[in-house]
Short mmCIF file of C-alpha atoms and ligand atoms in Angstrom, two decimals:
data_model
loop_
_atom_site.label_atom_id
_atom_site.label_comp_id
_atom_site.label_asym_id
_atom_site.label_seq_id
_atom_site.Cartn_x
_atom_site.Cartn_y
_atom_site.Cartn_z
CA UNK F 866 -16.65 -15.91 -10.31
CA UNK F 867 -18.02 -12.95 -8.38
CA UNK F 868 -16.46 -10.52 -5.78
CA UNK F 869 -18.75 -8.25 -3.69
CA UNK F 870 -16.79 -5.43 -2.08
CA UNK F 871 -18.44 -3.68 1.00
CA UNK F 872 -16.74 -0.37 1.26
CA UNK F 873 -17.19 3.09 2.76
CA UNK F 874 -15.29 4.42 -0.27
CA UNK F 875 -16.51 2.81 -3.57
CA UNK F 876 -15.01 5.66 -5.55
CA UNK F 877 -11.70 4.24 -4.72
CA UNK F 878 -12.52 0.68 -6.27
CA UNK F 879 -14.56 1.76 -9.38
CA UNK F 880 -12.05 3.62 -11.39
CA UNK F 881 -9.60 0.57 -10.96
CA UNK F 882 -12.42 -1.62 -12.65
CA UNK F 883 -12.07 0.33 -15.82
CA UNK F 884 -8.44 0.64 -16.15
CA UNK F 885 -5.59 -1.14 -17.66
CA UNK F 886 -5.07 -4.68 -18.90
CA UNK F 887 -7.28 -6.24 -16.15
CA UNK F 888 -10.03 -4.42 -17.21
CA UNK F 889 -10.50 -7.40 -19.85
CA UNK F 890 -11.25 -9.71 -17.02
CA UNK F 891 -13.87 -7.34 -15.35
CA UNK F 892 -15.59 -6.26 -18.72
CA UNK F 893 -15.85 -9.78 -19.75
CA UNK F 894 -17.35 -10.71 -16.36
CA UNK F 895 -14.73 -13.59 -15.98
CA UNK F 896 -14.37 -11.62 -12.83
CA UNK F 897 -17.41 -10.13 -11.95
CA UNK F 898 -17.32 -7.24 -9.45
CA UNK F 899 -20.18 -5.37 -7.39
CA UNK F 900 -19.35 -2.57 -5.32
CA UNK F 901 -21.51 -2.08 -2.28
CA UNK F 902 -21.65 1.37 -0.65
CA UNK F 903 -21.71 0.70 3.22
CA UNK F 904 -23.18 4.25 4.23
CA UNK F 905 -26.51 3.19 2.34
CA UNK F 906 -26.93 0.51 4.98
CA UNK F 907 -26.69 2.99 7.71
CA UNK F 908 -29.26 4.45 9.84
CA UNK F 909 -30.55 8.13 10.27
CA UNK F 910 -29.60 11.44 8.62
CA UNK F 911 -25.99 11.00 9.20
CA UNK F 912 -25.73 7.48 8.24
CA UNK F 913 -23.62 6.81 10.72
CA UNK F 914 -21.25 4.00 10.26
CA UNK F 915 -18.83 4.22 13.27
CA UNK F 916 -18.68 5.05 17.02
CA UNK F 917 -16.06 5.35 19.93
CA UNK F 918 -14.50 2.29 21.33
CA UNK F 919 -15.92 0.94 24.47
CA UNK F 920 -13.12 0.85 27.08
CA UNK F 921 -11.87 4.36 25.68
CA UNK F 922 -8.90 4.86 23.36
CA UNK F 923 -8.23 6.63 20.20
CA UNK F 924 -10.04 6.51 16.85
CA UNK F 925 -13.57 5.07 16.03
CA UNK F 926 -14.90 1.47 15.33
CA UNK F 927 -17.03 0.58 12.51
CA UNK F 928 -20.59 -0.52 13.67
CA UNK F 929 -21.53 -4.01 13.42
CA UNK F 930 -24.98 -3.36 12.43
CA UNK F 931 -24.55 -1.47 8.94
CA UNK F 932 -22.09 -4.13 8.04
CA UNK F 933 -24.35 -7.07 8.74
CA UNK F 934 -27.30 -5.41 6.82
CA UNK F 935 -25.00 -4.76 3.79
CA UNK F 936 -23.67 -8.31 4.17
CA UNK F 937 -27.21 -9.60 4.23
CA UNK F 938 -28.02 -7.74 1.30
CA UNK F 939 -25.00 -9.00 -0.76
CA UNK F 940 -25.95 -12.50 0.19
CA UNK F 941 -29.58 -12.10 -0.95
CA UNK F 942 -28.22 -10.63 -4.31
CA UNK F 943 -26.36 -14.01 -4.88
CA UNK F 944 -29.66 -15.93 -4.03
CA UNK F 945 -28.25 -17.05 -0.57
CA UNK F 946 -29.99 -17.36 2.74
CA UNK F 947 -29.78 -14.17 4.77
CA UNK F 948 -27.61 -15.74 7.28
CA UNK F 949 -25.77 -19.12 7.73
CA UNK F 950 -26.84 -21.43 10.39
CA UNK F 951 -23.88 -21.90 12.89
CA UNK F 952 -21.53 -24.71 11.74
CA UNK F 953 -23.04 -24.67 8.23
CA UNK F 954 -20.71 -25.09 5.52
CA UNK F 955 -19.25 -21.85 3.84
CA UNK F 956 -21.27 -21.19 0.74
CA UNK F 957 -19.55 -17.94 -0.21
CA UNK F 958 -16.52 -16.94 1.76
CA UNK F 959 -16.48 -13.55 3.50
CA UNK F 960 -12.83 -11.97 3.81
CA UNK F 961 -12.01 -9.01 6.11
CA UNK F 962 -8.73 -7.22 5.08
CA UNK F 963 -6.71 -6.78 8.20
CA UNK F 964 -3.20 -6.44 9.42
CA UNK F 965 -3.78 -9.56 11.55
CA UNK F 966 -4.52 -11.75 8.44
CA UNK F 967 -2.62 -14.13 6.52
CA UNK F 968 -0.09 -12.31 3.94
CA UNK F 969 -1.42 -12.36 0.53
CA UNK F 970 0.93 -14.76 -1.57
CA UNK F 971 0.90 -15.96 -5.17
CA UNK F 972 -0.42 -19.42 -3.94
CA UNK F 973 -3.49 -17.63 -2.07
CA UNK F 974 -4.23 -15.57 -5.28
CA UNK F 975 -4.00 -18.63 -7.67
CA UNK F 976 -6.65 -20.31 -5.09
CA UNK F 977 -9.05 -17.43 -5.29
CA UNK F 978 -8.32 -17.23 -9.06
CA UNK F 979 -9.62 -20.84 -9.84
CA UNK F 980 -12.49 -20.69 -12.27
CA UNK F 981 -14.54 -22.98 -10.13
CA UNK F 982 -14.20 -20.58 -7.28
CA UNK F 983 -17.40 -18.79 -6.30
CA UNK F 984 -15.54 -15.77 -5.44
CA UNK F 985 -15.81 -13.77 -1.98
CA UNK F 986 -17.60 -11.19 -0.08
CA UNK F 987 -14.61 -8.59 0.49
CA UNK F 988 -15.13 -6.31 3.54
CA UNK F 989 -12.93 -3.16 3.77
CA UNK F 990 -12.34 -2.00 6.99
CA UNK F 991 -11.63 1.66 8.14
CA UNK F 992 -10.85 3.58 11.40
CA UNK F 993 -9.47 1.38 14.25
CA UNK F 994 -11.01 -1.80 12.43
CA UNK F 995 -14.32 -3.52 12.53
CA UNK F 996 -16.47 -4.53 15.71
CA UNK F 997 -15.32 -8.06 16.52
CA UNK F 998 -18.79 -9.30 16.92
CA UNK F 999 -19.26 -8.81 13.06
CA UNK F 1000 -16.08 -10.44 12.68
CA UNK F 1001 -17.06 -13.30 14.68
CA UNK F 1002 -20.28 -13.87 13.27
CA UNK F 1003 -19.75 -13.34 9.54
CA UNK F 1004 -16.07 -13.62 8.62
CA UNK F 1005 -14.38 -16.63 7.28
CA UNK F 1006 -10.77 -15.45 6.55
CA UNK F 1007 -8.55 -12.48 7.07
CA UNK F 1008 -6.02 -11.18 4.56
CA UNK F 1009 -3.22 -8.85 4.88
CA UNK F 1010 -1.18 -7.15 2.29
CA UNK F 1011 1.98 -7.28 4.74
CA UNK F 1012 3.38 -5.93 8.03
CA UNK F 1013 2.37 -2.32 7.69
CA UNK F 1014 -1.01 -0.37 8.39
CA UNK F 1015 -3.04 1.06 5.62
CA UNK F 1016 -5.78 3.43 6.03
CA UNK F 1017 -8.42 1.20 4.78
CA UNK F 1018 -9.11 -2.35 3.22
CA UNK F 1019 -9.78 -0.69 -0.24
CA UNK F 1020 -6.17 -0.88 -1.56
CA UNK F 1021 -5.88 -4.35 -0.31
CA UNK F 1022 -9.10 -5.45 -2.06
CA UNK F 1023 -8.11 -3.87 -5.21
CA UNK F 1024 -4.59 -5.67 -4.80
CA UNK F 1025 -6.53 -9.04 -4.75
CA UNK F 1026 -8.75 -8.31 -7.42
CA UNK F 1027 -5.82 -7.15 -9.82
CA UNK F 1028 -3.85 -10.21 -9.01
CA UNK F 1029 -6.76 -12.56 -9.64
CA UNK F 1030 -7.77 -10.71 -12.79
CA UNK F 1031 -4.48 -11.09 -14.59
CA UNK F 1032 -4.66 -14.88 -13.96
CA UNK F 1033 -7.58 -15.39 -15.87
CA UNK F 1034 -7.04 -16.64 -19.28
CA UNK F 1035 -6.88 -14.18 -22.20
CA UNK F 1036 -6.55 -11.39 -19.99
CA UNK F 1037 -2.88 -10.67 -20.49
CA UNK F 1038 -1.83 -9.94 -24.09
CA UNK F 1039 0.67 -12.87 -24.20
CA UNK F 1040 -0.94 -16.18 -22.88
CA UNK F 1041 2.30 -17.24 -21.14
CA UNK F 1042 2.77 -13.69 -19.50
CA UNK F 1043 1.48 -14.67 -15.99
CA UNK F 1044 3.38 -18.02 -15.88
CA UNK F 1045 6.50 -16.07 -16.65
CA UNK F 1046 6.17 -13.84 -13.57
CA UNK F 1047 7.81 -14.05 -10.02
CA UNK F 1048 6.69 -16.89 -7.65
CA UNK F 1049 4.85 -18.83 -10.36
CA UNK F 1050 4.98 -22.57 -10.23
CA UNK F 1051 5.96 -22.55 -13.94
CA UNK F 1052 9.12 -20.72 -12.79
CA UNK F 1053 9.63 -23.03 -9.97
CA UNK F 1054 8.50 -20.25 -7.53
CA UNK F 1055 11.63 -18.24 -8.21
CA UNK F 1056 11.83 -14.33 -8.85
CA UNK F 1057 11.66 -13.16 -12.51
CA UNK F 1058 14.71 -12.18 -14.38
CA UNK F 1059 15.90 -8.74 -15.44
CA UNK F 1060 14.24 -7.32 -18.57
CA UNK F 1061 15.66 -5.04 -21.33
CA UNK F 1062 14.58 -3.30 -24.43
CA UNK F 1063 15.72 -0.82 -26.96
CA UNK F 1064 18.13 0.99 -27.30
CA UNK F 1065 20.89 -1.85 -27.28
CA UNK F 1066 22.94 1.15 -25.59
CA UNK F 1067 21.45 3.29 -23.48
CA UNK F 1068 23.82 6.58 -22.71
CA UNK F 1069 22.95 6.37 -19.03
CA UNK F 1070 23.51 8.98 -16.23
CA UNK F 1071 27.22 7.69 -15.69
CA UNK F 1072 28.08 6.48 -19.16
CA UNK F 1073 26.59 3.78 -22.01
CA UNK F 1074 25.10 0.88 -20.48
CA UNK F 1075 24.84 -2.16 -22.92
CA UNK F 1076 21.98 -4.98 -23.01
CA UNK F 1077 23.59 -8.28 -22.17
CA UNK F 1078 24.82 -9.62 -25.32
CA UNK F 1079 23.20 -13.05 -25.02
CA UNK F 1080 20.04 -11.31 -25.43
CA UNK F 1081 21.02 -10.16 -28.74
CA UNK F 1082 22.59 -13.32 -30.00
CA UNK F 1083 19.16 -15.01 -31.33
CA UNK F 1084 20.41 -18.33 -29.68
CA UNK F 1085 17.22 -19.35 -27.73
CA UNK F 1086 18.69 -22.02 -25.56
CA UNK F 1087 21.45 -19.78 -24.46
CA UNK F 1088 18.95 -16.94 -23.84
CA UNK F 1089 16.76 -19.39 -21.76
CA UNK F 1090 19.64 -20.65 -19.80
CA UNK F 1091 20.86 -16.97 -19.03
CA UNK F 1092 17.07 -16.14 -17.95
CA UNK F 1093 17.29 -19.31 -15.53
CA UNK F 1094 20.56 -18.03 -14.13
CA UNK F 1095 19.39 -14.78 -13.48
CA UNK F 1096 16.24 -16.13 -11.85
CA UNK F 1097 18.34 -18.06 -9.48
CA UNK F 1098 20.73 -15.00 -8.56
CA UNK F 1099 17.90 -12.64 -8.20
CA UNK F 1100 16.16 -15.22 -5.80
CA UNK F 1101 19.47 -16.05 -4.02
CA UNK F 1102 20.19 -12.46 -3.26
CA UNK F 1103 16.59 -11.06 -2.58
CA UNK F 1104 14.75 -14.04 -1.23
CA UNK F 1105 16.89 -16.86 0.02
CA UNK F 1106 13.87 -18.36 1.61
CA UNK F 1107 12.34 -19.05 -1.76
CA UNK F 1108 15.42 -20.71 -3.05
CA UNK F 1109 15.35 -22.73 -0.07
CA UNK F 1110 11.96 -23.84 -0.73
CA UNK F 1111 12.49 -24.45 -4.29
CA UNK F 1112 15.53 -26.61 -3.51
CA UNK F 1113 13.55 -28.68 -0.83
CA UNK F 1114 10.69 -29.38 -3.04
CA UNK F 1115 13.38 -30.60 -5.40
CA UNK F 1116 12.33 -28.11 -8.13
CA UNK F 1117 16.01 -27.37 -8.85
CA UNK F 1118 17.94 -28.97 -11.62
CA UNK F 1119 21.45 -30.50 -11.49
CA UNK F 1120 22.50 -27.79 -13.73
CA UNK F 1121 20.91 -25.13 -11.39
CA UNK F 1122 22.85 -26.55 -8.41
CA UNK F 1123 26.21 -26.59 -10.44
CA UNK F 1124 25.58 -23.20 -11.49
CA UNK F 1125 24.84 -22.23 -7.94
CA UNK F 1126 27.52 -23.84 -6.23
CA UNK F 1127 30.20 -22.44 -9.09
CA UNK F 1128 28.98 -18.81 -9.12
CA UNK F 1129 27.44 -18.20 -5.76
CA UNK F 1130 29.25 -20.92 -3.74
CA UNK F 1131 25.77 -22.00 -2.66
N1 SAM Z 386 -6.17 -0.80 14.45
C1 SAM Z 386 -5.96 -1.70 13.21
C2 SAM Z 386 -4.69 -2.44 13.72
O1 SAM Z 386 -3.62 -1.92 14.29
O2 SAM Z 386 -4.53 -3.78 13.23
C3 SAM Z 386 -5.47 -1.17 11.88
C4 SAM Z 386 -6.60 -0.56 11.45
S1 SAM Z 386 -6.36 0.27 9.89
C5 SAM Z 386 -5.92 1.95 10.36
C6 SAM Z 386 -8.01 0.42 8.99
C7 SAM Z 386 -8.21 -0.67 8.03
O3 SAM Z 386 -7.33 -0.90 7.16
C8 SAM Z 386 -8.32 -2.15 8.73
O4 SAM Z 386 -9.43 -2.38 9.31
C9 SAM Z 386 -8.12 -3.29 7.47
O5 SAM Z 386 -9.33 -3.21 6.66
C10 SAM Z 386 -7.36 -2.12 6.62
N2 SAM Z 386 -5.77 -2.50 6.85
C11 SAM Z 386 -4.90 -1.87 7.35
N3 SAM Z 386 -3.67 -2.21 7.05
C12 SAM Z 386 -3.94 -3.35 6.30
C13 SAM Z 386 -2.93 -4.37 5.66
N4 SAM Z 386 -1.78 -4.51 6.07
N5 SAM Z 386 -3.62 -5.55 5.13
C14 SAM Z 386 -4.76 -5.55 4.76
N6 SAM Z 386 -5.79 -4.43 5.15
C15 SAM Z 386 -5.37 -3.39 6.16
#
């Protein structure tokens, strides 16, 4: 799959592609990423990409024309016609990162991570945002990182690319790693359990802290049962909405329900 990132700050995206475990996905081409410097598609000596908002108000708005030119260049590079006929099926989707978008979730990431996916053109906004006419003409989907405002869409683009890359086969050291993470259907959409490593007893700031003894028992079934209970506990405490969803979807076993009733009175 291929992602094209349209940005005023390519230098924010590029180091990320060369760092950490997800680099395997980018180096191997499993997730191909091309970064497009928007300023190169702007006019004049100043290569202006923004202007004051009509109607007044603070800040600047990204001009539609440089965005449109860059978007067309991306499409041409992908062997697609420079524009889509009105009403035509989406060939490669264009995503704009925006607070108004649907909040990114595991389900959305998993959809983008499918090998059959063509990827997307990712547009990173800056300033007060993007001229709405570009959005209306070229954008298929808005994605948000959450209910807060970033200075630009680059961090959101990197978040999406990272999450998609780590779901690609062979990217994480252990093949099962991703399926053992929070939100994954393999864990019934629950949150992850706590993790411990050496030493068995850590001196700690307020006295010795031991690893839960079950984890040292070598008893695989007991360890798995403890982890399941810890996932239920973490989810009940931090995200009761996810627990309710798992319950509604019939993903909790009788053992889960008994444990929840006995331990948490749920
Ligand atoms: N005026 C906009 C508003 O209030 O919704 C905020 C603009 S923000 C300063 C500049 C750019 O950052 C946006 O165009 C968008 O691309 C990106 N951005 C800001 N917050 C975001 C979020 N929560 N999720 C995704 N992108 C975000």
